[in-house]
Amino acid sequence: NWVLDFRWLGPILNQSFWRDEAFSVLMAQKSPWEIIRLTTQDVQPPLYYLILHYWLIFFGSDEISVRTLSFVLTVLTSLVIFFIFKKISKSNIAAIIVSAATFLNPFLLHYAFEARMYAMLAFFTVLSVWLALSKKYFLSGLTLALSLLTHNFAVFNFIAFSLWFITVNRNRFQPKSFLAMMILPIVALFLWG
């Protein structure tokens, strides 16, 4: 096993797992097929558990290693926020400030140290926004589909993206672009829903 040295985060990452985190670890220790089968009887979709399954293989199942997945996803979320805000504001300094504020957001920071799927949902959500703003609609749809397979609340993202696209393109609707962005999320909804 590879060892990540995040000991400087010791008190935060080293806490004992609470009930839902322990459930995540126990679920991720199953085989991928078993994870999918068991999550059909659970509230949450399987993607987080599947990714955590492979994370455990590479990094181990202690508290620090397991929680590091959420921490890495939160760092990546802040990085994507930097690119989104830089595209919108055209200012590196403003983008750095907004990215740092995102990272230090109390809610996101709390979930950055939890072995649950919330940091992954935030990452896929902001990545979908970045790709949609970059007019990479198929990739945006792919990450939106991944968010739907991560947490049930992503259905609100799906609705918001649909309404956003229709509103932005109301004067000249682009059915090909809309379909490119929505086909994979629709498939994910039907397969998992």
Tab-separated table of N, CA, C and O in Angstrom, residues 91-164:
chain	number	residue	atom	x	y	z
A	91	SER	N	-9.830	37.715	-13.990
A	91	SER	CA	-8.866	38.195	-13.006
A	91	SER	C	-8.299	37.023	-12.207
A	91	SER	O	-9.052	36.296	-11.548
A	92	ASN	N	-6.975	36.846	-12.254
A	92	ASN	CA	-6.334	35.784	-11.474
A	92	ASN	C	-6.471	36.019	-9.976
A	92	ASN	O	-6.725	35.084	-9.220
A	93	ILE	N	-6.287	37.259	-9.553
A	93	ILE	CA	-6.356	37.572	-8.118
A	93	ILE	C	-7.756	37.294	-7.577
A	93	ILE	O	-7.908	36.657	-6.531
A	94	ALA	N	-8.757	37.749	-8.290
A	94	ALA	CA	-10.134	37.484	-7.853
A	94	ALA	C	-10.419	35.987	-7.846
A	94	ALA	O	-11.064	35.470	-6.923
A	95	ALA	N	-9.927	35.276	-8.853
A	95	ALA	CA	-10.146	33.829	-8.923
A	95	ALA	C	-9.465	33.109	-7.763
A	95	ALA	O	-10.020	32.160	-7.193
A	96	ILE	N	-8.283	33.563	-7.381
A	96	ILE	CA	-7.571	32.970	-6.238
A	96	ILE	C	-8.352	33.216	-4.945
A	96	ILE	O	-8.507	32.317	-4.119
A	97	ILE	N	-8.853	34.431	-4.781
A	97	ILE	CA	-9.617	34.769	-3.572
A	97	ILE	C	-10.885	33.917	-3.484
A	97	ILE	O	-11.186	33.351	-2.432
A	98	VAL	N	-11.611	33.805	-4.587
A	98	VAL	CA	-12.852	33.011	-4.585
A	98	VAL	C	-12.541	31.534	-4.373
A	98	VAL	O	-13.245	30.834	-3.637
A	99	SER	N	-11.473	31.054	-4.978
A	99	SER	CA	-11.072	29.657	-4.802
A	99	SER	C	-10.701	29.376	-3.344
A	99	SER	O	-11.103	28.358	-2.779
A	100	ALA	N	-9.959	30.278	-2.731
A	100	ALA	CA	-9.591	30.120	-1.316
A	100	ALA	C	-10.828	30.191	-0.428
A	100	ALA	O	-10.970	29.405	0.521
A	101	ALA	N	-11.734	31.104	-0.748
A	101	ALA	CA	-12.980	31.213	0.031
A	101	ALA	C	-13.813	29.939	-0.104
A	101	ALA	O	-14.435	29.498	0.863
A	102	THR	N	-13.800	29.362	-1.283
A	102	THR	CA	-14.510	28.089	-1.484
A	102	THR	C	-13.894	27.002	-0.621
A	102	THR	O	-14.604	26.267	0.065
A	103	PHE	N	-12.575	26.912	-0.653
A	103	PHE	CA	-11.895	25.882	0.142
A	103	PHE	C	-12.161	26.058	1.628
A	103	PHE	O	-12.315	25.090	2.356
A	104	LEU	N	-12.229	27.308	2.079
A	104	LEU	CA	-12.426	27.585	3.505
A	104	LEU	C	-13.898	27.671	3.909
A	104	LEU	O	-14.194	27.907	5.079
A	105	ASN	N	-14.805	27.463	2.971
A	105	ASN	CA	-16.227	27.455	3.282
A	105	ASN	C	-16.485	26.403	4.367
A	105	ASN	O	-16.107	25.242	4.210
A	106	PRO	N	-17.108	26.773	5.469
A	106	PRO	CA	-17.275	25.836	6.584
A	106	PRO	C	-17.980	24.526	6.210
A	106	PRO	O	-17.603	23.464	6.696
A	107	PHE	N	-18.982	24.598	5.344
A	107	PHE	CA	-19.687	23.382	4.967
A	107	PHE	C	-18.803	22.468	4.127
A	107	PHE	O	-18.700	21.269	4.387
A	108	LEU	N	-18.150	23.035	3.108
A	108	LEU	CA	-17.264	22.223	2.270
A	108	LEU	C	-16.074	21.707	3.061
A	108	LEU	O	-15.642	20.570	2.874
A	109	LEU	N	-15.545	22.543	3.933
A	109	LEU	CA	-14.397	22.137	4.736
A	109	LEU	C	-14.769	20.993	5.679
A	109	LEU	O	-13.979	20.063	5.884
A	110	HIS	N	-15.964	21.042	6.216
A	110	HIS	CA	-16.428	19.939	7.071
A	110	HIS	C	-16.452	18.635	6.280
A	110	HIS	O	-15.963	17.605	6.743
A	111	TYR	N	-17.020	18.682	5.075
A	111	TYR	CA	-17.134	17.472	4.258
A	111	TYR	C	-15.805	17.055	3.641
A	111	TYR	O	-15.665	15.919	3.185
A	112	ALA	N	-14.812	17.939	3.651
A	112	ALA	CA	-13.484	17.585	3.149
A	112	ALA	C	-12.795	16.560	4.042
A	112	ALA	O	-11.836	15.919	3.629
A	113	PHE	N	-13.297	16.417	5.260
A	113	PHE	CA	-12.685	15.492	6.210
A	113	PHE	C	-13.645	14.388	6.625
A	113	PHE	O	-13.502	13.812	7.694
A	114	GLU	N	-14.596	14.083	5.771
A	114	GLU	CA	-15.560	13.034	6.042
A	114	GLU	C	-15.486	11.957	4.979
A	114	GLU	O	-15.397	12.255	3.797
A	115	ALA	N	-15.556	10.728	5.401
A	115	ALA	CA	-15.524	9.598	4.467
A	115	ALA	C	-16.943	9.330	3.959
A	115	ALA	O	-17.524	8.265	4.173
A	116	ARG	N	-17.480	10.318	3.281
A	116	ARG	CA	-18.805	10.215	2.674
A	116	ARG	C	-18.743	10.849	1.296
A	116	ARG	O	-17.740	11.438	0.904
A	117	MET	N	-19.834	10.809	0.570
A	117	MET	CA	-19.829	11.189	-0.849
A	117	MET	C	-20.035	12.678	-1.129
A	117	MET	O	-20.054	13.090	-2.272
A	118	TYR	N	-20.139	13.503	-0.123
A	118	TYR	CA	-20.502	14.904	-0.330
A	118	TYR	C	-19.429	15.702	-1.069
A	118	TYR	O	-19.747	16.549	-1.901
A	119	ALA	N	-18.156	15.463	-0.761
A	119	ALA	CA	-17.078	16.170	-1.468
A	119	ALA	C	-17.047	15.756	-2.937
A	119	ALA	O	-16.776	16.580	-3.817
A	120	MET	N	-17.355	14.503	-3.212
A	120	MET	CA	-17.396	14.037	-4.599
A	120	MET	C	-18.553	14.682	-5.351
A	120	MET	O	-18.408	15.084	-6.512
A	121	LEU	N	-19.696	14.819	-4.704
A	121	LEU	CA	-20.839	15.489	-5.323
A	121	LEU	C	-20.493	16.946	-5.648
A	121	LEU	O	-20.779	17.429	-6.748
A	122	ALA	N	-19.843	17.642	-4.713
A	122	ALA	CA	-19.447	19.038	-4.955
A	122	ALA	C	-18.474	19.120	-6.130
A	122	ALA	O	-18.611	19.997	-6.995
A	123	PHE	N	-17.515	18.197	-6.190
A	123	PHE	CA	-16.544	18.207	-7.273
A	123	PHE	C	-17.220	18.001	-8.632
A	123	PHE	O	-16.990	18.759	-9.569
A	124	PHE	N	-18.053	16.978	-8.741
A	124	PHE	CA	-18.718	16.718	-10.026
A	124	PHE	C	-19.648	17.875	-10.411
A	124	PHE	O	-19.788	18.198	-11.589
A	125	THR	N	-20.265	18.516	-9.430
A	125	THR	CA	-21.161	19.630	-9.713
A	125	THR	C	-20.398	20.812	-10.307
A	125	THR	O	-20.779	21.338	-11.354
A	126	VAL	N	-19.311	21.227	-9.649
A	126	VAL	CA	-18.577	22.380	-10.176
A	126	VAL	C	-17.858	22.038	-11.480
A	126	VAL	O	-17.733	22.893	-12.361
A	127	LEU	N	-17.442	20.777	-11.635
A	127	LEU	CA	-16.820	20.381	-12.896
A	127	LEU	C	-17.842	20.429	-14.034
A	127	LEU	O	-17.516	20.863	-15.149
A	128	SER	N	-19.076	20.041	-13.755
A	128	SER	CA	-20.145	20.143	-14.760
A	128	SER	C	-20.384	21.589	-15.163
A	128	SER	O	-20.579	21.887	-16.341
A	129	VAL	N	-20.365	22.479	-14.182
A	129	VAL	CA	-20.545	23.908	-14.472
A	129	VAL	C	-19.405	24.413	-15.351
A	129	VAL	O	-19.634	25.090	-16.360
A	130	TRP	N	-18.165	24.084	-14.977
A	130	TRP	CA	-17.002	24.535	-15.752
A	130	TRP	C	-17.087	24.039	-17.199
A	130	TRP	O	-16.864	24.795	-18.140
A	131	LEU	N	-17.429	22.784	-17.380
A	131	LEU	CA	-17.503	22.223	-18.729
A	131	LEU	C	-18.658	22.829	-19.525
A	131	LEU	O	-18.526	23.076	-20.728
A	132	ALA	N	-19.773	23.102	-18.865
A	132	ALA	CA	-20.904	23.733	-19.561
A	132	ALA	C	-20.546	25.160	-19.977
A	132	ALA	O	-20.861	25.578	-21.096
A	133	LEU	N	-19.889	25.903	-19.095
A	133	LEU	CA	-19.457	27.255	-19.444
A	133	LEU	C	-18.433	27.257	-20.576
A	133	LEU	O	-18.351	28.202	-21.345
A	134	SER	N	-17.670	26.174	-20.671
A	134	SER	CA	-16.675	26.024	-21.740
A	134	SER	C	-17.289	25.433	-23.012
A	134	SER	O	-16.565	25.145	-23.962
A	135	LYS	N	-18.611	25.226	-22.984
A	135	LYS	CA	-19.377	24.683	-24.115
A	135	LYS	C	-18.930	23.277	-24.504
A	135	LYS	O	-19.026	22.881	-25.654
A	136	LYS	N	-18.469	22.537	-23.522
A	136	LYS	CA	-18.142	21.115	-23.697
A	136	LYS	C	-19.320	20.347	-23.115
A	136	LYS	O	-19.235	19.759	-22.031
A	137	TYR	N	-20.417	20.377	-23.863
A	137	TYR	CA	-21.692	19.895	-23.336
A	137	TYR	C	-21.706	18.393	-23.064
A	137	TYR	O	-22.280	17.949	-22.068
A	138	PHE	N	-21.077	17.598	-23.915
A	138	PHE	CA	-21.075	16.154	-23.677
A	138	PHE	C	-20.316	15.831	-22.393
A	138	PHE	O	-20.787	15.034	-21.574
A	139	LEU	N	-19.144	16.455	-22.199
A	139	LEU	CA	-18.368	16.214	-20.976
A	139	LEU	C	-19.096	16.742	-19.743
A	139	LEU	O	-19.045	16.142	-18.666
A	140	SER	N	-19.786	17.857	-19.910
A	140	SER	CA	-20.599	18.379	-18.820
A	140	SER	C	-21.693	17.376	-18.454
A	140	SER	O	-21.947	17.116	-17.273
A	141	GLY	N	-22.317	16.810	-19.471
A	141	GLY	CA	-23.333	15.792	-19.229
A	141	GLY	C	-22.761	14.551	-18.570
A	141	GLY	O	-23.401	13.941	-17.701
A	142	LEU	N	-21.547	14.174	-18.968
A	142	LEU	CA	-20.895	13.011	-18.357
A	142	LEU	C	-20.670	13.238	-16.865
A	142	LEU	O	-20.995	12.381	-16.042
A	143	THR	N	-20.137	14.410	-16.500
A	143	THR	CA	-19.899	14.674	-15.081
A	143	THR	C	-21.214	14.864	-14.324
A	143	THR	O	-21.304	14.511	-13.153
A	144	LEU	N	-22.215	15.366	-15.001
A	144	LEU	CA	-23.539	15.458	-14.377
A	144	LEU	C	-24.103	14.061	-14.116
A	144	LEU	O	-24.679	13.799	-13.055
A	145	ALA	N	-23.901	13.147	-15.065
A	145	ALA	CA	-24.327	11.754	-14.873
A	145	ALA	C	-23.562	11.117	-13.713
A	145	ALA	O	-24.146	10.392	-12.897
A	146	LEU	N	-22.263	11.408	-13.623
A	146	LEU	CA	-21.472	10.877	-12.509
A	146	LEU	C	-21.976	11.411	-11.174
A	146	LEU	O	-21.998	10.690	-10.172
A	147	SER	N	-22.391	12.680	-11.160
A	147	SER	CA	-22.937	13.231	-9.906
A	147	SER	C	-24.240	12.534	-9.531
A	147	SER	O	-24.499	12.293	-8.353
A	148	LEU	N	-25.052	12.182	-10.535
A	148	LEU	CA	-26.298	11.455	-10.259
A	148	LEU	C	-26.025	10.061	-9.704
A	148	LEU	O	-26.842	9.507	-8.962
A	149	LEU	N	-24.888	9.494	-10.069
A	149	LEU	CA	-24.505	8.179	-9.561
A	149	LEU	C	-23.724	8.274	-8.253
A	149	LEU	O	-23.305	7.263	-7.699
A	150	THR	N	-23.536	9.518	-7.762
A	150	THR	CA	-22.823	9.755	-6.508
A	150	THR	C	-23.791	10.032	-5.356
A	150	THR	O	-23.626	9.503	-4.261
A	151	HIS	N	-24.792	10.878	-5.611
A	151	HIS	CA	-25.730	11.249	-4.544
A	151	HIS	C	-27.072	11.617	-5.169
A	151	HIS	O	-27.120	12.227	-6.236
A	152	ASN	N	-28.139	11.281	-4.470
A	152	ASN	CA	-29.485	11.534	-4.993
A	152	ASN	C	-29.798	13.020	-5.161
A	152	ASN	O	-30.606	13.392	-6.006
A	153	PHE	N	-29.169	13.877	-4.364
A	153	PHE	CA	-29.435	15.317	-4.491
A	153	PHE	C	-28.985	15.878	-5.833
A	153	PHE	O	-29.360	16.990	-6.196
A	154	ALA	N	-28.192	15.134	-6.575
A	154	ALA	CA	-27.734	15.593	-7.890
A	154	ALA	C	-28.890	15.742	-8.869
A	154	ALA	O	-28.741	16.402	-9.895
A	155	VAL	N	-30.033	15.183	-8.556
A	155	VAL	CA	-31.198	15.380	-9.418
A	155	VAL	C	-31.548	16.868	-9.487
A	155	VAL	O	-32.006	17.351	-10.527
A	156	PHE	N	-31.273	17.613	-8.419
A	156	PHE	CA	-31.503	19.058	-8.443
A	156	PHE	C	-30.531	19.741	-9.409
A	156	PHE	O	-30.884	20.716	-10.058
A	157	ASN	N	-29.297	19.223	-9.490
A	157	ASN	CA	-28.339	19.735	-10.475
A	157	ASN	C	-28.869	19.504	-11.885
A	157	ASN	O	-28.776	20.374	-12.748
A	158	PHE	N	-29.394	18.323	-12.120
A	158	PHE	CA	-29.941	17.970	-13.428
A	158	PHE	C	-31.052	18.943	-13.825
A	158	PHE	O	-31.068	19.468	-14.943
A	159	ILE	N	-31.947	19.218	-12.896
A	159	ILE	CA	-33.043	20.156	-13.160
A	159	ILE	C	-32.489	21.556	-13.415
A	159	ILE	O	-32.882	22.233	-14.373
A	160	ALA	N	-31.540	21.985	-12.574
A	160	ALA	CA	-30.952	23.326	-12.723
A	160	ALA	C	-30.217	23.460	-14.057
A	160	ALA	O	-30.356	24.479	-14.742
A	161	PHE	N	-29.455	22.448	-14.449
A	161	PHE	CA	-28.742	22.502	-15.723
A	161	PHE	C	-29.719	22.574	-16.891
A	161	PHE	O	-29.494	23.318	-17.847
A	162	SER	N	-30.784	21.806	-16.820
A	162	SER	CA	-31.798	21.836	-17.893
A	162	SER	C	-32.405	23.230	-18.014
A	162	SER	O	-32.490	23.788	-19.117
A	163	LEU	N	-32.818	23.793	-16.888
A	163	LEU	CA	-33.423	25.126	-16.899
A	163	LEU	C	-32.421	26.189	-17.338
A	163	LEU	O	-32.772	27.105	-18.083
A	164	TRP	N	-31.170	26.067	-16.877
A	164	TRP	CA	-30.130	27.018	-17.271
A	164	TRP	C	-29.934	26.992	-18.784
A	164	TRP	O	-29.928	28.034	-19.432
